[in-house]
Amino acid sequence: MTKGLSIIGSTGSIGKQALNVAKHLNLNIKALVTHSNLAKLKEQADEFNPKYIGVINEKLFNEAKNLFSGYKLVCGSKALDFSCSLSSIDMVLIAVTGLNGIYPLISAIKNDKKIAIANKESIVSGGKIVNNLIKKCNAKIIPVDSEHSAIFQCLEANKDFNKLILTASGGAFYDKHISELNKIIAKDIFHPTWNMGRKITIDSCTMMNKALEIIEARWLFDTKNIDYCIHPNSIIHSMVEFNDGSILSQMSNPSMELPIQYALTYPNKYPSNIKCLDLTQNLIFKPKREDVFIAPRLAKQLIDINDDLGAVFNAANEAAVKNFEEGNIGFMDIALKVEAALQKYNNIKVHSIDDIIEIHNEIIKEC
Ligand code: NDP
Ligand code: MG
């Protein structure tokens, strides 16, 4: 169990659930870092009494200085990674949204911290560069994303697998006709099962979340043998098919607190607040709709053809989501924008984190 935990993105959906887990397990919170939500951060600091506070939005420096006078405060972009080098911190949970998660990730790898990673954009974009660094530093990363946590747990039984099978709820609009999908606007967005941050909720509706998770799995488990299936009740969190034809899965009632807790207590399991499954309910599977929701197909092609394109995929999606939110493009245009960016940059090769940041910023600027 962690002796000193830093939560980067504590005011978000994952961050708040991580603090529930920390309370349940009586964990020692050393640092809380967030972007702008000072009111929530203050509430959390009052309750968990961390030594260090980070506020990424430097415009809030004066306000933060007043609110957090009794703490060691770091403001601006350095707030993203400062807690990853402190000797009193042995574990870092990276729960910010977007590519910014790559800064604490790199820092935590280099500083030999245990890493619980919720932020998928850093793995999708950072891909092989992050993996090379992990190997070089012999770092240990434990996935928080429920699908990857499930696979991680199944692989503890045996690593000799044929294929990873991610489960997908299908999103809120899985059953809708294309004519209705074309009319969806930002205020229609929701998720039927999971209560998550805004960006990932949009990604779930477009099936971009599954696409990002396919690329995330490519790097977390160092394989290209990845498929997905539609399982609307989100009870099976993912599966691994082994070479003897058997499949292992990990199941529970849907709650992010379980994979968060496992990442924080790995390799041990502790009692949690989650109710055990009711085994009288049916497990539902449905066919894929890849002609309509093209994103997972794009991700599978990417890992087969040029897996350096993760940064392009992620940046084009981040830009398209923002444009959709602002009403500049339609719901079904999001995946088309990503497809167009993949075509435009199809030969790209990345050699460093700087290359990844550069291509990311270029795509965000041009979209
Ligand atoms: P939220 O939007 O709920 O929270 C995001 C957190 O990041 C907040 O603390 C926010 O601070 C901070 N933040 C906002 N903007 C920035 C920025 N530009 N740079 C750095 N930090 C920023 O997101 P979620 O908790 O839903 O998701 C976090 C990550 O976890 C994402 O990568 C997501 O894909 C992944 N994930 C989430 C799941 C979920 O169930 N929510 C499931 C699996 C993975 P502030 O509040 O101050 O704005
Ligand atoms: Mg997930």
XYZ file of C-alpha atoms and ligand atoms in Angstrom:
416
model
C 0.000 0.000 0.000
C 1.194 3.534 -0.715
C 2.914 5.471 2.094
C 2.521 8.886 0.445
C 0.110 9.526 -2.419
C -0.082 12.423 -4.853
C -3.319 12.873 -6.838
C -2.909 14.925 -9.986
C -6.393 15.963 -11.083
C -8.018 15.569 -7.656
C -11.075 17.697 -8.489
C -12.145 15.568 -11.452
C -14.387 12.527 -11.584
C -11.482 10.065 -11.079
C -9.768 12.331 -8.542
C -12.879 12.592 -6.354
C -13.467 8.838 -6.477
C -9.794 8.286 -5.622
C -10.267 10.423 -2.523
C -13.276 8.267 -1.544
C -10.987 5.257 -1.825
C -8.236 7.045 0.119
C -10.712 7.776 2.900
C -11.970 4.201 2.925
C -8.401 2.816 3.126
C -7.087 5.626 5.330
C -4.302 6.470 2.852
C -1.777 9.213 3.465
C -2.418 12.012 0.931
C 0.717 14.101 0.491
C -0.190 16.238 -2.540
C -3.302 17.400 -4.375
C -2.981 19.028 -7.794
C -5.689 20.514 -9.956
C -6.247 23.016 -12.752
C -8.720 25.708 -11.673
C -11.354 24.471 -9.264
C -9.960 26.125 -6.137
C -13.177 25.828 -4.114
C -13.242 22.027 -4.466
C -9.502 21.822 -3.906
C -9.833 23.797 -0.654
C -12.583 21.471 0.543
C -10.354 18.470 -0.251
C -7.305 20.033 1.397
C -9.315 20.761 4.569
C -10.410 17.138 4.716
C -7.202 15.319 3.707
C -4.559 17.745 4.961
C -1.879 17.238 2.259
C 1.495 18.947 2.646
C 1.650 20.084 -0.987
C -0.900 21.833 -3.213
C -0.551 22.359 -6.969
C -2.641 24.735 -9.113
C -1.920 24.421 -12.837
C -3.743 27.601 -13.889
C -1.172 30.291 -13.123
C -3.730 33.092 -13.465
C -5.085 31.867 -10.111
C -1.771 32.356 -8.304
C -2.880 35.235 -6.028
C -6.176 33.629 -5.128
C -4.451 30.285 -4.474
C -1.752 31.965 -2.329
C -4.445 33.364 -0.045
C -6.487 30.177 0.132
C -3.554 27.814 0.688
C -1.272 29.866 2.932
C -0.675 26.931 5.280
C 0.539 24.576 2.508
C 3.531 24.332 0.184
C 1.958 25.746 -2.989
C 3.179 25.379 -6.573
C 1.405 27.254 -9.383
C 1.562 27.090 -13.191
C 2.645 24.271 -15.507
C 5.317 23.078 -13.045
C 2.443 22.106 -10.732
C 1.865 19.181 -13.106
C 5.052 17.358 -12.228
C 6.459 18.824 -9.010
C 4.953 16.195 -6.743
C 6.459 13.380 -8.823
C 9.960 14.070 -7.520
C 9.320 14.587 -3.780
C 10.927 11.906 -1.622
C 7.945 11.662 0.767
C 5.712 10.601 -2.165
C 5.978 6.989 -3.321
C 2.895 6.805 -5.538
C 1.290 9.123 -8.064
C -2.238 8.885 -9.464
C -2.414 10.728 -12.782
C -6.050 11.727 -13.266
C -5.921 14.939 -15.288
C -7.624 15.054 -18.638
C -5.812 15.545 -21.976
C -2.188 15.335 -23.115
C -0.998 17.380 -20.104
C -0.940 14.041 -18.265
C 2.286 13.218 -20.092
C 4.360 15.643 -17.959
C 3.710 14.008 -14.578
C 3.914 10.594 -16.252
C 7.432 11.211 -17.551
C 8.479 12.777 -14.290
C 7.088 9.904 -12.192
C 8.810 7.309 -14.414
C 12.159 9.082 -14.096
C 11.768 9.545 -10.338
C 10.994 5.894 -9.659
C 7.458 6.437 -8.324
C 4.731 3.814 -8.465
C 2.288 5.074 -11.079
C -1.484 4.611 -11.202
C -2.492 5.926 -14.621
C -6.037 7.033 -15.435
C -5.011 9.608 -18.052
C -5.234 7.696 -21.317
C -4.232 10.537 -23.639
C -0.593 10.397 -22.444
C -0.338 6.675 -23.239
C -2.155 6.993 -26.579
C 0.014 9.900 -27.743
C 3.249 8.989 -25.970
C 3.119 5.359 -27.142
C 6.482 3.839 -27.845
C 8.476 6.795 -26.419
C 6.797 6.380 -23.027
C 7.231 2.584 -23.241
C 10.947 2.909 -24.001
C 11.367 5.146 -20.977
C 9.396 2.724 -18.788
C 11.704 -0.111 -19.875
C 14.843 1.990 -19.414
C 13.824 3.076 -15.887
C 12.241 -0.270 -14.994
C 9.091 1.620 -13.963
C 5.837 -0.006 -12.901
C 2.580 1.387 -14.254
C -0.769 0.159 -13.002
C -3.775 0.942 -15.175
C -6.844 2.621 -13.684
C -9.003 2.640 -16.827
C -11.480 -0.142 -15.969
C -10.895 -2.156 -19.163
C -7.128 -2.086 -18.756
C -7.361 -2.836 -15.052
C -9.484 -5.881 -15.957
C -6.935 -7.062 -18.540
C -4.057 -6.384 -16.136
C -5.790 -8.595 -13.550
C -6.556 -11.392 -16.064
C -2.915 -11.402 -17.177
C -1.793 -12.060 -13.622
C -3.055 -15.624 -14.198
C -1.034 -16.180 -17.384
C 0.752 -13.857 -19.813
C 0.618 -16.238 -22.807
C -2.418 -14.701 -24.469
C -3.838 -14.695 -27.995
C -5.950 -11.585 -27.871
C -7.208 -8.799 -25.613
C -10.942 -8.107 -25.872
C -12.072 -4.739 -24.559
C -15.723 -4.366 -23.666
C -17.607 -1.254 -24.792
C -20.962 -0.074 -23.493
C -21.693 1.271 -26.990
C -22.351 4.729 -25.579
C -25.613 6.557 -25.072
C -26.543 6.596 -28.771
C -25.629 3.052 -29.848
C -29.194 2.238 -31.033
C -29.906 5.519 -32.809
C -30.469 5.780 -36.549
C -27.883 7.758 -38.519
C -30.441 10.519 -39.208
C -30.840 11.056 -35.430
C -27.075 10.841 -34.816
C -26.536 13.691 -37.267
C -28.722 15.953 -35.103
C -26.959 15.371 -31.762
C -25.596 18.527 -30.177
C -23.393 19.135 -27.133
C -26.260 19.422 -24.655
C -27.571 15.933 -25.623
C -24.412 14.204 -24.385
C -24.615 11.818 -21.399
C -23.528 8.326 -20.373
C -26.089 5.689 -19.343
C -23.799 3.869 -16.854
C -20.730 5.889 -15.871
C -20.614 9.336 -14.297
C -17.454 10.794 -15.835
C -15.786 14.040 -16.900
C -17.144 15.921 -19.905
C -14.460 14.989 -22.461
C -14.563 11.239 -21.807
C -18.378 11.303 -21.836
C -18.323 12.771 -25.360
C -15.622 10.231 -26.324
C -17.893 7.425 -25.096
C -20.815 8.623 -27.216
C -18.675 8.724 -30.377
C -16.939 5.398 -29.500
C -13.694 7.426 -29.579
C -13.175 6.300 -25.988
C -12.987 2.675 -27.157
C -10.690 3.707 -29.980
C -8.362 5.502 -27.539
C -8.507 2.453 -25.261
C -7.481 0.138 -28.120
C -4.374 2.288 -28.654
C -3.865 2.549 -24.870
C -3.957 -1.272 -24.632
C -1.500 -1.546 -27.528
C 1.129 0.201 -25.397
C 0.182 -0.884 -21.877
C 0.285 -4.559 -22.856
C 2.747 -4.352 -25.766
C 0.535 -6.154 -28.296
C -1.353 -5.534 -31.521
C -3.827 -8.380 -30.958
C -6.699 -6.323 -29.669
C -10.420 -6.470 -30.385
C -13.540 -5.168 -28.654
C -17.152 -6.198 -28.213
C -20.348 -4.340 -27.313
C -21.544 -5.183 -23.819
C -24.077 -2.542 -22.735
C -24.428 -3.494 -19.067
C -20.728 -2.827 -18.332
C -20.364 -5.770 -15.945
C -17.571 -7.549 -17.783
C -14.829 -4.922 -17.749
C -12.725 -6.689 -20.391
C -11.410 -10.126 -21.316
C -8.290 -11.973 -22.358
C -8.383 -14.883 -24.794
C -5.617 -17.444 -24.163
C -3.928 -19.850 -26.569
C -5.866 -22.849 -25.209
C -9.121 -21.210 -26.381
C -10.259 -20.123 -22.924
C -11.248 -16.586 -21.995
C -10.739 -14.913 -18.611
C -12.727 -11.844 -17.672
C -12.971 -9.524 -14.698
C -16.482 -8.581 -13.587
C -18.109 -6.317 -11.047
C -20.876 -3.791 -10.749
C -19.748 -0.718 -12.673
C -17.752 1.604 -10.398
C -14.411 3.283 -11.020
C -13.610 2.994 -7.311
C -12.676 -0.679 -7.779
C -9.965 -0.213 -10.442
C -8.722 2.896 -8.613
C -8.505 0.948 -5.365
C -6.710 -1.977 -7.019
C -4.141 0.370 -8.583
C -3.498 1.950 -5.175
C -3.250 -1.364 -3.284
C -1.693 -3.600 -5.985
C -0.843 -6.478 -5.689
C -3.249 -6.850 -2.752
C -7.036 -6.718 -2.748
C -8.817 -5.084 0.163
C -12.525 -4.958 1.053
C -14.261 -2.179 -0.873
C -17.543 -0.286 -0.743
C -18.798 -1.895 -3.975
C -21.685 -4.368 -3.753
C -21.066 -7.861 -5.194
C -22.798 -8.763 -8.456
C -26.379 -9.974 -8.607
C -25.883 -13.183 -10.617
C -29.507 -13.463 -11.716
C -29.156 -10.690 -14.294
C -28.356 -11.405 -17.955
C -25.064 -10.438 -19.537
C -25.927 -8.610 -22.757
C -23.815 -8.513 -25.930
C -24.704 -6.703 -29.159
C -23.181 -6.512 -32.646
C -20.654 -3.806 -33.468
C -21.850 -0.893 -35.617
C -18.526 -0.067 -37.268
C -20.223 1.324 -40.399
C -21.685 4.094 -38.191
C -19.234 4.346 -35.277
C -15.966 4.193 -37.226
C -13.549 5.230 -34.469
C -12.528 1.759 -33.165
C -11.866 0.610 -36.734
C -9.599 3.644 -37.266
C -7.708 2.756 -34.085
C -7.242 -0.875 -35.128
C -5.947 0.229 -38.550
C -3.591 2.670 -36.836
C -1.954 0.017 -34.667
C -1.552 -2.263 -37.697
C -0.215 0.340 -40.118
C 1.683 3.077 -38.218
C 1.395 3.130 -34.460
C 3.378 6.381 -34.277
C 0.085 8.034 -35.223
C -1.347 7.908 -31.681
C -0.424 11.554 -31.086
C -2.238 12.552 -34.297
C -5.289 10.505 -33.356
C -5.504 11.990 -29.871
C -4.851 15.603 -30.905
C -7.369 15.483 -33.768
C -9.962 14.079 -31.387
C -9.226 16.673 -28.665
C -9.605 19.445 -31.270
C -12.776 17.934 -32.757
C -14.389 17.498 -29.325
C -13.715 21.171 -28.573
C -15.191 22.208 -31.937
C -18.252 20.034 -31.329
C -18.722 21.585 -27.865
C -18.572 25.049 -29.457
C -21.137 24.090 -32.101
C -18.664 24.396 -35.019
C -18.981 20.779 -36.173
C -21.601 18.039 -35.893
C -21.490 14.894 -33.738
C -20.700 12.565 -36.649
C -17.960 14.926 -37.908
C -15.743 14.151 -34.899
C -14.609 10.759 -36.199
C -14.384 12.100 -39.771
C -12.003 14.847 -38.585
C -9.823 12.221 -36.914
C -9.870 10.093 -40.084
C -8.841 13.129 -42.178
C -5.954 13.958 -39.810
C -4.728 10.344 -39.927
C -4.715 10.503 -43.738
C -2.921 13.843 -43.802
C -0.148 12.783 -41.392
C -0.036 9.100 -42.378
C 3.758 8.880 -42.779
C 4.674 10.624 -39.583
C 7.334 9.163 -37.247
C 7.932 10.356 -33.704
C 11.298 10.074 -31.966
C 10.865 12.034 -28.743
C 8.352 13.542 -26.347
C 9.133 16.909 -27.977
C 7.995 15.483 -31.360
C 4.737 14.393 -29.720
C 4.084 17.786 -28.132
C 4.952 19.538 -31.422
C 2.604 17.448 -33.559
C -0.113 17.754 -30.905
C 0.141 21.559 -30.823
C 0.261 21.789 -34.628
C -2.933 19.772 -35.014
C -4.759 21.624 -32.221
C -3.804 24.949 -33.907
C -4.896 23.968 -37.398
C -8.257 22.434 -36.403
P -12.602 15.428 -15.355
O -12.881 16.372 -16.456
O -13.704 15.056 -14.432
O -11.392 15.988 -14.432
C -10.231 16.426 -15.013
C -9.204 16.851 -13.984
O -8.128 17.431 -14.714
C -9.688 17.928 -13.018
O -8.983 17.832 -11.800
C -9.304 19.224 -13.741
O -9.070 20.324 -12.872
C -7.994 18.822 -14.395
N -7.781 19.587 -15.631
C -8.697 20.248 -16.397
N -8.086 20.844 -17.433
C -6.781 20.555 -17.318
C -5.638 20.902 -18.073
N -5.698 21.659 -19.170
N -4.446 20.436 -17.670
C -4.335 19.659 -16.568
N -5.373 19.311 -15.801
C -6.590 19.747 -16.180
O -11.954 14.136 -16.026
P -12.084 12.623 -15.590
O -11.759 12.475 -14.140
O -13.333 12.037 -16.110
O -10.912 11.967 -16.463
C -9.556 12.152 -16.133
C -8.715 11.192 -16.983
O -9.052 9.850 -16.622
C -8.976 11.313 -18.491
O -7.796 11.092 -19.183
C -9.967 10.187 -18.764
O -9.892 9.707 -20.079
C -9.498 9.132 -17.765
N -10.534 8.192 -17.357
C -11.665 8.654 -16.729
C -12.665 7.774 -16.339
C -13.874 8.247 -15.606
O -14.687 7.420 -15.193
N -14.058 9.532 -15.396
C -12.561 6.331 -16.631
C -11.317 5.954 -17.240
C -10.348 6.857 -17.597
P -10.260 21.403 -12.582
O -11.354 20.611 -11.932
O -9.615 22.356 -11.675
O -10.628 21.937 -13.924
Mg -12.446 2.807 -19.858
